[in-house]
PDB file of C-alpha atoms in Angstrom:
ATOM      1  CA  MET T  16    -101.551  30.275 -96.719  1.00 44.00           C
ATOM      2  CA  PRO T  17    -104.264  32.926 -96.519  1.00 48.00           C
ATOM      3  CA  GLY T  18    -103.787  35.480 -93.750  1.00 46.00           C
ATOM      4  CA  PHE T  19    -100.010  34.957 -93.440  1.00 44.00           C
ATOM      5  CA  GLU T  20     -98.804  37.195 -96.269  1.00 48.00           C
ATOM      6  CA  ASP T  21     -97.637  40.020 -93.978  1.00 48.00           C
ATOM      7  CA  THR T  22     -96.081  37.990 -91.184  1.00 49.00           C
ATOM      8  CA  GLU T  23     -92.759  37.217 -92.885  1.00 56.00           C
ATOM      9  CA  PRO T  24     -91.769  40.838 -93.659  1.00 58.00           C
ATOM     10  CA  VAL T  25     -92.749  41.962 -90.156  1.00 63.00           C
ATOM     11  CA  ASP T  26     -90.768  39.130 -88.586  1.00 76.00           C
ATOM     12  CA  SER T  27     -87.820  39.880 -90.877  1.00 76.00           C
ATOM     13  CA  MET T  28     -87.847  43.568 -89.930  1.00 78.00           C
ATOM     14  CA  GLN T  29     -88.054  42.722 -86.232  1.00 86.00           C
ATOM     15  CA  GLU T  30     -85.074  40.407 -86.677  1.00 88.00           C
ATOM     16  CA  PHE T  31     -83.262  43.176 -88.580  1.00 84.00           C
ATOM     17  CA  TYR T  32     -83.891  45.708 -85.785  1.00 88.00           C
ATOM     18  CA  LYS T  33     -82.740  43.208 -83.160  1.00 91.00           C
ATOM     19  CA  LEU T  34     -79.565  42.497 -85.145  1.00 89.00           C
ATOM     20  CA  TYR T  35     -78.917  46.228 -85.638  1.00 90.00           C
ATOM     21  CA  GLN T  36     -79.299  46.890 -81.901  1.00 92.00           C
ATOM     22  CA  GLU T  37     -76.929  44.013 -81.133  1.00 92.00           C
ATOM     23  CA  PHE T  38     -74.364  45.406 -83.595  1.00 93.00           C
ATOM     24  CA  LEU T  39     -74.729  48.836 -82.027  1.00 93.00           C
ATOM     25  CA  LEU T  40     -74.216  47.467 -78.520  1.00 94.00           C
ATOM     26  CA  ILE T  41     -71.159  45.414 -79.534  1.00 93.00           C
ATOM     27  CA  THR T  42     -69.720  48.457 -81.337  1.00 94.00           C
ATOM     28  CA  LEU T  43     -70.228  50.655 -78.265  1.00 95.00           C
ATOM     29  CA  VAL T  44     -68.545  48.093 -76.002  1.00 95.00           C
ATOM     30  CA  LEU T  45     -65.599  47.657 -78.401  1.00 95.00           C
ATOM     31  CA  THR T  46     -65.310  51.435 -78.754  1.00 95.00           C
ATOM     32  CA  GLY T  47     -65.195  51.875 -74.981  1.00 96.00           C
ATOM     33  CA  ILE T  48     -62.553  49.180 -74.539  1.00 96.00           C
ATOM     34  CA  VAL T  49     -60.347  50.495 -77.339  1.00 95.00           C
ATOM     35  CA  PHE T  50     -60.807  54.146 -76.302  1.00 96.00           C
ATOM     36  CA  ILE T  51     -59.689  53.451 -72.718  1.00 97.00           C
ATOM     37  CA  SER T  52     -56.795  51.274 -73.925  1.00 96.00           C
ATOM     38  CA  VAL T  53     -55.568  53.916 -76.368  1.00 95.00           C
ATOM     39  CA  TRP T  54     -55.888  56.609 -73.703  1.00 96.00           C
ATOM     40  CA  ILE T  55     -53.810  54.540 -71.255  1.00 96.00           C
ATOM     41  CA  PHE T  56     -51.121  53.409 -73.716  1.00 96.00           C
ATOM     42  CA  TYR T  57     -50.886  56.478 -75.987  1.00 93.00           C
ATOM     43  CA  SER T  58     -52.541  59.791 -75.205  1.00 93.00           C
ATOM     44  CA  LEU T  59     -55.913  61.417 -74.734  1.00 94.00           C
ATOM     45  CA  ASN T  60     -55.560  63.250 -78.073  1.00 93.00           C
ATOM     46  CA  ILE T  61     -55.086  60.015 -80.023  1.00 94.00           C
ATOM     47  CA  ALA T  62     -57.896  58.369 -78.054  1.00 95.00           C
ATOM     48  CA  LEU T  63     -60.235  61.254 -78.902  1.00 95.00           C
ATOM     49  CA  ASN T  64     -59.260  60.957 -82.574  1.00 94.00           C
ATOM     50  CA  TYR T  65     -60.112  57.254 -82.385  1.00 96.00           C
ATOM     51  CA  LEU T  66     -63.424  58.115 -80.708  1.00 95.00           C
ATOM     52  CA  LEU T  67     -64.272  60.583 -83.492  1.00 94.00           C
ATOM     53  CA  GLY T  68     -63.639  57.859 -86.063  1.00 94.00           C
ATOM     54  CA  ALA T  69     -65.635  55.285 -84.087  1.00 95.00           C
ATOM     55  CA  PHE T  70     -68.645  57.593 -83.833  1.00 95.00           C
ATOM     56  CA  THR T  71     -68.336  58.323 -87.546  1.00 93.00           C
ATOM     57  CA  GLY T  72     -68.380  54.551 -88.137  1.00 92.00           C
ATOM     58  CA  MET T  73     -71.497  54.202 -85.981  1.00 93.00           C
ATOM     59  CA  LEU T  74     -73.158  57.006 -87.931  1.00 93.00           C
ATOM     60  CA  TYR T  75     -72.179  55.217 -91.146  1.00 91.00           C
ATOM     61  CA  MET T  76     -73.660  51.998 -89.769  1.00 90.00           C
ATOM     62  CA  ARG T  77     -76.880  53.845 -88.872  1.00 90.00           C
ATOM     63  CA  MET T  78     -77.094  55.347 -92.359  1.00 88.00           C
ATOM     64  CA  LEU T  79     -76.564  51.881 -93.846  1.00 86.00           C
ATOM     65  CA  ALA T  80     -79.283  50.409 -91.619  1.00 86.00           C
ATOM     66  CA  LYS T  81     -81.728  53.152 -92.657  1.00 86.00           C
ATOM     67  CA  ASP T  82     -80.877  52.487 -96.296  1.00 82.00           C
ATOM     68  CA  VAL T  83     -81.420  48.733 -95.881  1.00 80.00           C
ATOM     69  CA  GLU T  84     -84.690  49.443 -94.068  1.00 80.00           C
ATOM     70  CA  ARG T  85     -85.990  51.340 -97.116  1.00 79.00           C
ATOM     71  CA  LEU T  86     -85.244  48.505 -99.528  1.00 74.00           C
ATOM     72  CA  GLY T  87     -88.331  47.039-101.092  1.00 63.00           C
ATOM     73  CA  PRO T  88     -90.252  46.753-104.319  1.00 61.00           C
ATOM     74  CA  GLN T  89     -89.772  50.437-105.199  1.00 65.00           C
ATOM     75  CA  LYS T  90     -86.145  50.766-104.104  1.00 63.00           C
ATOM     76  CA  ARG T  91     -83.875  47.927-105.167  1.00 65.00           C
ATOM     77  CA  GLN T  92     -80.372  49.255-104.523  1.00 65.00           C
ATOM     78  CA  LEU T  93     -78.510  50.946-101.705  1.00 66.00           C
ATOM     79  CA  ASN T  94     -77.579  54.604-101.722  1.00 68.00           C
ATOM     80  CA  LYS T  95     -73.858  55.384-101.918  1.00 73.00           C
ATOM     81  CA  ASN T  96     -73.997  58.837-100.281  1.00 78.00           C
ATOM     82  CA  ARG T  97     -72.832  57.475 -96.930  1.00 78.00           C
ATOM     83  CA  PHE T  98     -69.314  56.998 -98.371  1.00 79.00           C
ATOM     84  CA  ALA T  99     -69.061  60.790 -98.402  1.00 84.00           C
ATOM     85  CA  LEU T 100     -69.069  60.644 -94.601  1.00 84.00           C
ATOM     86  CA  LEU T 101     -65.706  58.848 -94.533  1.00 85.00           C
ATOM     87  CA  VAL T 102     -64.276  61.125 -97.225  1.00 86.00           C
ATOM     88  CA  VAL T 103     -65.323  64.255 -95.310  1.00 87.00           C
ATOM     89  CA  ILE T 104     -63.893  63.066 -91.990  1.00 87.00           C
ATOM     90  CA  ILE T 105     -60.570  62.072 -93.612  1.00 87.00           C
ATOM     91  CA  LEU T 106     -60.356  65.395 -95.476  1.00 88.00           C
ATOM     92  CA  LEU T 107     -61.111  67.231 -92.247  1.00 88.00           C
ATOM     93  CA  ALA T 108     -58.386  65.266 -90.465  1.00 86.00           C
ATOM     94  CA  SER T 109     -55.874  66.038 -93.201  1.00 86.00           C
ATOM     95  CA  ARG T 110     -56.579  69.791 -92.998  1.00 89.00           C
ATOM     96  CA  TRP T 111     -56.838  70.262 -89.249  1.00 87.00           C
ATOM     97  CA  ASN T 112     -53.573  69.879 -87.328  1.00 83.00           C
ATOM     98  CA  GLU T 113     -55.217  68.558 -84.150  1.00 82.00           C
ATOM     99  CA  LEU T 114     -56.707  65.567 -85.940  1.00 86.00           C
ATOM    100  CA  GLN T 115     -54.778  62.490 -87.021  1.00 90.00           C
ATOM    101  CA  ILE T 116     -55.877  60.400 -89.964  1.00 89.00           C
ATOM    102  CA  MET T 117     -54.788  56.944 -88.780  1.00 93.00           C
ATOM    103  CA  PRO T 118     -56.630  56.860 -85.399  1.00 93.00           C
ATOM    104  CA  ILE T 119     -59.749  58.305 -87.039  1.00 92.00           C
ATOM    105  CA  PHE T 120     -59.652  55.726 -89.828  1.00 92.00           C
ATOM    106  CA  LEU T 121     -59.057  52.858 -87.386  1.00 93.00           C
ATOM    107  CA  GLY T 122     -61.887  54.169 -85.227  1.00 94.00           C
ATOM    108  CA  PHE T 123     -64.134  54.205 -88.273  1.00 93.00           C
ATOM    109  CA  LEU T 124     -63.289  50.535 -88.860  1.00 93.00           C
ATOM    110  CA  THR T 125     -64.542  49.581 -85.394  1.00 94.00           C
ATOM    111  CA  TYR T 126     -67.907  48.684 -86.903  1.00 90.00           C
ATOM    112  CA  LYS T 127     -66.065  46.182 -89.130  1.00 91.00           C
ATOM    113  CA  ALA T 128     -64.515  44.634 -86.013  1.00 92.00           C
ATOM    114  CA  THR T 129     -68.059  44.300 -84.694  1.00 92.00           C
ATOM    115  CA  LEU T 130     -69.062  42.346 -87.792  1.00 91.00           C
ATOM    116  CA  ILE T 131     -66.032  40.060 -87.464  1.00 93.00           C
ATOM    117  CA  PHE T 132     -66.755  39.508 -83.760  1.00 91.00           C
ATOM    118  CA  TYR T 133     -70.395  38.685 -84.525  1.00 90.00           C
ATOM    119  CA  VAL T 134     -69.577  36.249 -87.337  1.00 89.00           C
ATOM    120  CA  VAL T 135     -66.911  34.424 -85.292  1.00 91.00           C
ATOM    121  CA  ARG T 136     -69.237  34.219 -82.289  1.00 88.00           C
ATOM    122  CA  GLU T 137     -72.096  32.867 -84.411  1.00 86.00           C
ATOM    123  CA  ALA T 138     -69.784  30.359 -86.092  1.00 85.00           C
ATOM    124  CA  PHE T 139     -68.702  28.983 -82.722  1.00 83.00           C
ATOM    125  CA  ILE T 140     -72.233  28.954 -81.337  1.00 81.00           C
ATOM    126  CA  SER T 141     -73.645  27.166 -84.380  1.00 75.00           C
ATOM    127  CA  GLY T 142     -70.721  24.735 -84.348  1.00 67.00           C
ATOM    128  CA  LEU T 143     -71.436  23.599 -80.788  1.00 60.00           C
ATOM    129  CA  PRO T 144     -73.514  20.462 -80.462  1.00 62.00           C
ATOM    130  CA  ASN T 145     -76.989  20.890 -79.039  1.00 60.00           C
ATOM    131  CA  ILE T 146     -76.861  19.427 -75.553  1.00 56.00           C
ATOM    132  CA  PRO T 147     -80.308  18.696 -74.190  1.00 57.00           C
ATOM    133  CA  LYS T 148     -81.027  20.145 -70.774  1.00 52.00           C
ATOM    134  CA  PRO T 149     -82.115  17.676 -68.079  1.00 55.00           C
TER     135      PRO T 149
END
């Protein structure tokens, strides 16, 4: 239809930004819960290592979102430079005695837990029957 050519991309980008903000919020909440739990059950040092990994994962997620945002007619594939972020943080952890690789790596994977949480939640929400409100 004439006059509606630009509405779909704008709506799609608004939906993308909303989804990204939701992922970020869920990741922050999960990070807080896991950080406090690790601090209570293990030690502050391990919890801080986890936190370093979780923030690296959030930075990775932000870089991925920026890369997806730039996709379009001129750019058709994602950049792979963000993988260097994980490599650098793991190399840093292996060289510096105060850092531990496993908590950092598990912290980095927190954003993956966010994706799993989101997919499971959406699967249960979409699987519920629509009950009309009186």
